[in-house]
XYZ file of C-alpha atoms in Angstrom:
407
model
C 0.000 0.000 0.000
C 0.987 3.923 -0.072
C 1.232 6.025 2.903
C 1.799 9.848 2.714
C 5.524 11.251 2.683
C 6.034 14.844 2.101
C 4.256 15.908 -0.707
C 4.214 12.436 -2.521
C 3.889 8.556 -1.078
C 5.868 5.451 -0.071
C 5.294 2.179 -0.768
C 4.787 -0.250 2.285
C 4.513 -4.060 1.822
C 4.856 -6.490 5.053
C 3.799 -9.575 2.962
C 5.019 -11.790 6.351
C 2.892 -9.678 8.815
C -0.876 -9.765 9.376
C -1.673 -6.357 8.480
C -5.124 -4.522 9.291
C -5.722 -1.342 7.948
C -7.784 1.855 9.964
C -9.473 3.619 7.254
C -11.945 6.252 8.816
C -15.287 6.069 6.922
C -14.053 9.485 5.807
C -17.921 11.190 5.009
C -18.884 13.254 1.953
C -16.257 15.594 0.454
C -17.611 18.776 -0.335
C -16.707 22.298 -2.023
C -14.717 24.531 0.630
C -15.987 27.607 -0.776
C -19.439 26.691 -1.490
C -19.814 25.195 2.047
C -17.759 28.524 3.727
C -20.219 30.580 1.552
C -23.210 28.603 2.907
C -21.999 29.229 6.551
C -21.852 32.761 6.465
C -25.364 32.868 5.246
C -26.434 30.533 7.951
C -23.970 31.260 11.103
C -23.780 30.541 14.803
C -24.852 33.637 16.153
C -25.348 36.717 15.045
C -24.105 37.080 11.225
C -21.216 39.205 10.666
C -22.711 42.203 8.920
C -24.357 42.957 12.237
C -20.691 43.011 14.096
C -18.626 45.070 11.321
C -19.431 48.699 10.889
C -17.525 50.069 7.651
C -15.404 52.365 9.994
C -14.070 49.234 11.788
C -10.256 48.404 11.809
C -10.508 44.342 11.624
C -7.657 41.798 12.106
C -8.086 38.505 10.855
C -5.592 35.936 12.230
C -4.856 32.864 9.452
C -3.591 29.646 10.214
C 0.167 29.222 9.620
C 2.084 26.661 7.218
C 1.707 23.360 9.649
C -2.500 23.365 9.402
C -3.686 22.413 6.095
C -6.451 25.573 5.621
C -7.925 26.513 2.733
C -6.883 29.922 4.266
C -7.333 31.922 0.753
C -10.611 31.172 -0.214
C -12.016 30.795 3.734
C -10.346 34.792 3.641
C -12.147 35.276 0.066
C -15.397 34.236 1.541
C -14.773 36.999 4.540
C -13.784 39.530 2.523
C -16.999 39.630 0.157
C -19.405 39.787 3.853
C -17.060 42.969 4.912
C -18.022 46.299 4.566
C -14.581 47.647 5.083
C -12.382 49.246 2.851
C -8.928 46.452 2.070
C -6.622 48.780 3.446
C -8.012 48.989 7.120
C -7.099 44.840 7.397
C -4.934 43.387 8.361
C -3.880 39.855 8.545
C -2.032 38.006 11.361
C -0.643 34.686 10.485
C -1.011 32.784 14.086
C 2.601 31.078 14.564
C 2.489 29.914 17.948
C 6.184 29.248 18.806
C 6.546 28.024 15.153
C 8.882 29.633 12.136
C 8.193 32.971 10.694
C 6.590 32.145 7.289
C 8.483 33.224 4.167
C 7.472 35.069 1.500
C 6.511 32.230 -0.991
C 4.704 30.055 2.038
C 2.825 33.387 2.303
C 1.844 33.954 -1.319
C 1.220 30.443 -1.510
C -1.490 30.131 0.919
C -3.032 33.529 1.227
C -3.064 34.368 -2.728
C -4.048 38.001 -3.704
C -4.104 38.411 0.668
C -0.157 38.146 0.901
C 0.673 41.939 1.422
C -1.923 42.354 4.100
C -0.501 39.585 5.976
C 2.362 39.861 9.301
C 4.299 37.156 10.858
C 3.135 37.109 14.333
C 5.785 37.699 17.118
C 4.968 36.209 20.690
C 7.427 38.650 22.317
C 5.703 41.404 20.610
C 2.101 41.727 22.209
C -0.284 43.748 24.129
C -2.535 42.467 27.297
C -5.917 42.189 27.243
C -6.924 40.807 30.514
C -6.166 37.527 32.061
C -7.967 34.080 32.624
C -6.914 31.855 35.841
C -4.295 34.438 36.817
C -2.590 34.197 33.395
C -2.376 37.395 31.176
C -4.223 36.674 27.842
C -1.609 39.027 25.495
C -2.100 39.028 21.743
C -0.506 40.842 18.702
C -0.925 44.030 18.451
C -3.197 44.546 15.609
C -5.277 42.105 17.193
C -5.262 44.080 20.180
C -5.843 47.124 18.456
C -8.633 46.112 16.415
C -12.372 46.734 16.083
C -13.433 43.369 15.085
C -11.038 39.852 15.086
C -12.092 37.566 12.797
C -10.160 34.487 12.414
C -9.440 31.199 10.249
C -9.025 27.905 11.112
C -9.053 23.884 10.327
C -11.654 21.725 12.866
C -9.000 18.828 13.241
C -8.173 16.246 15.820
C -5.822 17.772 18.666
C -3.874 16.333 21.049
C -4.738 18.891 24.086
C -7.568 20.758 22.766
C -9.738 17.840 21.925
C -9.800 19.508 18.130
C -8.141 22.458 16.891
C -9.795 25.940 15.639
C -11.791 28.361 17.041
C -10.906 30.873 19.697
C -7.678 28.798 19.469
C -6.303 30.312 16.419
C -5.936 33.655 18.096
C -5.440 32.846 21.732
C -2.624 30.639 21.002
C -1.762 31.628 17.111
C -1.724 34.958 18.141
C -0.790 34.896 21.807
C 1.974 35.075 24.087
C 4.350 32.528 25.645
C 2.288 33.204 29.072
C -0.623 31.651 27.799
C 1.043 28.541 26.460
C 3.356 28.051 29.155
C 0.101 28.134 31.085
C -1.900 25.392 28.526
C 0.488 23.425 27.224
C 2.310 22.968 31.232
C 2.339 19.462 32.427
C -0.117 20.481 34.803
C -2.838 21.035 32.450
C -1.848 18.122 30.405
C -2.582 16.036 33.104
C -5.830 17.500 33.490
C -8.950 15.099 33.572
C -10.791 15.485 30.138
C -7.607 17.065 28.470
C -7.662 14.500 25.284
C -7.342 14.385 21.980
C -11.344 14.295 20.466
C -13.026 15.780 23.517
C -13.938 19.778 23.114
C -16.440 18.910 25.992
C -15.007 19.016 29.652
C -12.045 19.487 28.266
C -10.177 22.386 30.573
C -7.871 23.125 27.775
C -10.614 23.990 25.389
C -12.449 25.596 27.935
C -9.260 27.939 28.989
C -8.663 28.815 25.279
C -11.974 29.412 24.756
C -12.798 31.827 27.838
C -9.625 33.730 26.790
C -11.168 33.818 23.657
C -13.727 35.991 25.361
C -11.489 38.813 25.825
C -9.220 39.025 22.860
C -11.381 37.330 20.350
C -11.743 36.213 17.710
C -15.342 37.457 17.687
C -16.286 35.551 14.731
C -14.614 32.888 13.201
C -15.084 30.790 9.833
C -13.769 27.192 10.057
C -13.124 24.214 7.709
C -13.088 20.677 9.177
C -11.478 17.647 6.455
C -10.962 14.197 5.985
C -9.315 11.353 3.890
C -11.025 12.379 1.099
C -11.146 16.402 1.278
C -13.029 18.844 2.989
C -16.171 17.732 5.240
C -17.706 20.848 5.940
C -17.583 24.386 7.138
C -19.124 26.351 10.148
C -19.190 30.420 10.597
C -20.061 32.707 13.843
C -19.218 32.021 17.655
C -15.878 30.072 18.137
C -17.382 27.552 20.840
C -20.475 26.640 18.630
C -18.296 26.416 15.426
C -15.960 23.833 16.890
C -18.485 21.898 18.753
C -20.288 21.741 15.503
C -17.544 20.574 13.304
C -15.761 18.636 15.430
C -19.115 16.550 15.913
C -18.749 15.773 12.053
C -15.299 15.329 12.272
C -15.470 12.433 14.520
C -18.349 10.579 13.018
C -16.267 11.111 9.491
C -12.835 9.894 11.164
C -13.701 7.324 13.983
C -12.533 3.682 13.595
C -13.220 0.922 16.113
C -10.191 -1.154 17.450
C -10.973 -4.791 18.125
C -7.552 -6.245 19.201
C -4.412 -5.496 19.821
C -1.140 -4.792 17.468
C 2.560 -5.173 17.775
C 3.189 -2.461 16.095
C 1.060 0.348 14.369
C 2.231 2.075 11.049
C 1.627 6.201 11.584
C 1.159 7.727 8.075
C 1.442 11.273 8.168
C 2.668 13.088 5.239
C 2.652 17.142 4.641
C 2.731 19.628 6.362
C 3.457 17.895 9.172
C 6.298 15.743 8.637
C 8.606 18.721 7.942
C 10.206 18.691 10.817
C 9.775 15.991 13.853
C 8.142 18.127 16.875
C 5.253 17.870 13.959
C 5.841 14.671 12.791
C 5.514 12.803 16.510
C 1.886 13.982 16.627
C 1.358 11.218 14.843
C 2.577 8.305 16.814
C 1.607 9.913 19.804
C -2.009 11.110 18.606
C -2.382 6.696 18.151
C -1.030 6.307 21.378
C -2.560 8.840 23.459
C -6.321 8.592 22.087
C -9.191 6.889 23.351
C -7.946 3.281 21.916
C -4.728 2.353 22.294
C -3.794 -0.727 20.112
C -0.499 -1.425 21.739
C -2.005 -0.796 24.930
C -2.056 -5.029 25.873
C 0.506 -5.943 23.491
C 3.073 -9.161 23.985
C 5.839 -7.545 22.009
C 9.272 -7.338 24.425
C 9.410 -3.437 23.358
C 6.126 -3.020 24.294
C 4.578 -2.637 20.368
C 6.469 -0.184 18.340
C 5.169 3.243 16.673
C 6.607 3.517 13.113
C 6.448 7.121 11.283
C 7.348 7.604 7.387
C 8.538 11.030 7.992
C 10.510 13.625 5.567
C 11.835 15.152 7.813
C 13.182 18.344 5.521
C 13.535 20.671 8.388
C 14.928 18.395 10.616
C 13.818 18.888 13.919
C 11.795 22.407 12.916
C 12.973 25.965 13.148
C 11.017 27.711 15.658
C 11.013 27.798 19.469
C 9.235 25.481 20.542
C 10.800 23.251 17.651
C 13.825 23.856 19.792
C 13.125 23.543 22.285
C 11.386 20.265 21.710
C 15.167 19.109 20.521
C 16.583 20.917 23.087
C 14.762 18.564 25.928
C 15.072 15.556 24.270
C 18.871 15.605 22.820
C 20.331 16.105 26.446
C 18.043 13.419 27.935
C 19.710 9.791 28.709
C 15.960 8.278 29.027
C 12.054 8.678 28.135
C 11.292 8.072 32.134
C 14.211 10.433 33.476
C 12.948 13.114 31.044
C 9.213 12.851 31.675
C 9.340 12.581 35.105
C 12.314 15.914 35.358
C 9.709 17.531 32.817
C 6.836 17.443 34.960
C 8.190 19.899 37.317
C 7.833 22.372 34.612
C 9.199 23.448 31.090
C 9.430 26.292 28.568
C 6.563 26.604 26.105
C 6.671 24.583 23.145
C 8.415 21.985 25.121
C 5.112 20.174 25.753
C 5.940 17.882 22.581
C 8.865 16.749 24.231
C 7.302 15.572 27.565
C 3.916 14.314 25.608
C 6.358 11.971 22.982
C 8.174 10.956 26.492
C 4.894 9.824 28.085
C 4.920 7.770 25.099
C 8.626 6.498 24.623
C 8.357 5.301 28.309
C 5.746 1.905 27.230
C 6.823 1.929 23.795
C 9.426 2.359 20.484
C 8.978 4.716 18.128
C 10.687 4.362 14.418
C 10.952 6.891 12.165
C 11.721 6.102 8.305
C 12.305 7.551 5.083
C 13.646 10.564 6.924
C 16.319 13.136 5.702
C 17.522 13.983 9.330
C 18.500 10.657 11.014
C 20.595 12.188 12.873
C 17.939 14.720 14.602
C 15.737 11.478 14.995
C 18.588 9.273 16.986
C 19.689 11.898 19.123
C 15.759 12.070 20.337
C 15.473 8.533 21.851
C 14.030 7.688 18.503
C 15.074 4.903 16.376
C 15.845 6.236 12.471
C 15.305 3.081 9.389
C 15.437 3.294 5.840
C 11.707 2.034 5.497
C 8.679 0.876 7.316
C 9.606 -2.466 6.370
C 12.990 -2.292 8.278
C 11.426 -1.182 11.103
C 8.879 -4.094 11.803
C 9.885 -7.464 13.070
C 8.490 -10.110 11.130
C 5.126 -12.349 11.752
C 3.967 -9.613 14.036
C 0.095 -8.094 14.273
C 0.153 -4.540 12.061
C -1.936 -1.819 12.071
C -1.612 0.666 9.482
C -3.247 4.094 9.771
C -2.558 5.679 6.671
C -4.082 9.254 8.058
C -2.752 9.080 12.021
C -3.819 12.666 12.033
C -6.904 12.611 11.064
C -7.646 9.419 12.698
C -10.001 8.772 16.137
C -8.992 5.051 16.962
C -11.873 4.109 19.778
């Protein structure tokens, strides 16, 4: 079979395993800007002629190179509901900790929107208030702004249950404060703080009450699958995730029956360009409601195995190094884990989450141009999937690990 890598595929065959394969039931593909178009005539909330007066200075923050959004047309769709002139937009690019976009990346995914947009900068930012003690800081054209709108992709998420929403802004567009605060191990350990819930889920909840005071105050959001885009919701943050994440899992949920000795991670771009990305994957299978290698025989205790490219290495922002930082002057997976949950630097969460992992079981990563960057993680680097699976073992393949609920 083929499994994502980079932009293109890889060929798997494990002809002397059993092999099962987790294909999602994937739903109904439809038209991103027919079905953003239909939203805005039908939001959640009030529509967003009735929040924009043509005097308003808006902000719109965008999704950054590691989500796949349809960020362009979503931003077309806005654009032809606002009765603003161009010039009084602008467009913030929520980074995170992650790289600075370039110039192309920006052109690329925001079109004829490119010269409105800015790079977010976490150390640049203005507060707004605070939620649980913690300042809730954001850029400063947010801050400064009339009316936030924001972008954003309705996808699985390790913390927040599923991405988008008031998360684009709080965290896209935030400070380190507020994800030093989220993403610390003692919010991680939180009851409810899973990948798939947006319910009882304290993370969501804390982005989404910080949402409340810096916005956005209207947001219009994609959700996907195997097969393309499964919808699109427009209006209040809370409602639109809560109603595309609902179609999200129904689209992406696949039962688990037994257990595996190892479990194939597909992943593919954007987000095996660099590894702090690329681990989502094996721990997104790992840390979700089913575990397959949670009762496996297998000595190593069952073995994650990522086809990863790998072109940035470990990554280039921050957190990315951060992430490396953590993990390339660590002896062990328990030793680290257990040192991280006293505490860590924001964007280091990856490193203490893929710890949690590496303490019950292996995880390979193949077809990689940084084997290097992989070893010197407590990872194990092959040349293929195949090299990295014993043979006569159980195998579970899930060609989409992102977009993947395993229950």
């Amino acid at each position: 079979m083929d499994l994502p890598l980079g932009d293109g595929s890889v060929s798997v065959s494990l002809p002397s395993c059993s092999v099962d394969v987790a294909r999602p039931p994937g739903g109904d593909a439809i038209d991103p800007r027919h079905a953003a178009a239909s939203a805005m005539d039908k939001p959640h909330g009030p529509p967003l002629a009735g929040l924009v007066d043509s005097t308003d200075e808006v902000a719109i923050v965008v999704t950054d190179v590691t989500r796949d959004t349809p960020d362009e047309v979503l931003l077309d769709v806005l654009f032809d509901h606002l009765p603003v002139p161009r010039e009084t937009v602008t467009i913030v690019v929520g980074l995170g900790l992650h790289r600075p976009m370039t110039d192309a990346e920006l052109r690329d995914g925001l079109g004829e929107y490119a010269d409105l947009a800015v790079n977010h900068e976490p150390d640049s930012v203005v507060s707004l208030g605070a939620v649980d003690g913690c300042p809730v800081a954001v850029h400063p054209a947010v801050a400064d702004a009339d009316v936030v709108l924001s972008t954003g992709m309705v996808e699985p998420h390790q913390y927040a249950g599923f991405s988008g929403g008031a998360k684009t802004v709080t965290i896209g567009a935030g400070s380190e404060s507020i994800i030093r605060y989220t993403h610390g191990p003692e919010m991680l350990s939180r009851d409810g703080v899973r990948l798939g819930r947006v319910r009882g889920n304290p993370f969501r909840e804390t982005l989404d009450r910080a949402g409340l005071i810096a916005g956005p105050d209207f947001c219009l959001n994609v959700t996907n699958g195997p097969d393309g885009f499964l919808g699109a919701a427009a209006g209040d943050p809370t409602s639109v995730v809560r109603s595309l994440a609902a179609t999200a899992r129904d689209a992406l949920s696949v039962s688990v029956e037994t257990d595996y000795d190892a479990v194939v991670c597909g992943v593919g771009a954007p987000k095996d360009a660099n590894l702090y990305q690329a681990t989502r994957a094996a721990t997104y299978v790992a840390l979700g409601d089913r575990n397959p290698l949670e009762n496996t025989d297998a000595d190593d205790g069952g073995r994650l195995v990522v086809p990863a490219a790998l072109p940035e290495g470990a990554g280039d922002g921050s957190g990315e190094k951060r992430f490396f930082d953590a993990f390339s002057t660590a002896t062990d997976a328990s030793s680290l884990y257990e040192s991280m949950r006293a505490g860590y630097e924001p964007g280091a969460q990856r490193a203490f989450v893929v710890a949690r992992v590496l303490r019950d079981h292996d995880v390979y990563v193949t077809n990689s141009a940084s084997p290097d960057v992989v070893e010197s993680c407590l990872m194990s680097h092959r040349e293929s999937p195949e090299d990295a699976i014993e043979p006569g073992g159980r195998v579970l393949v899930v060609p989409d690990a992102l977009s993947t609920l395993l229950v």
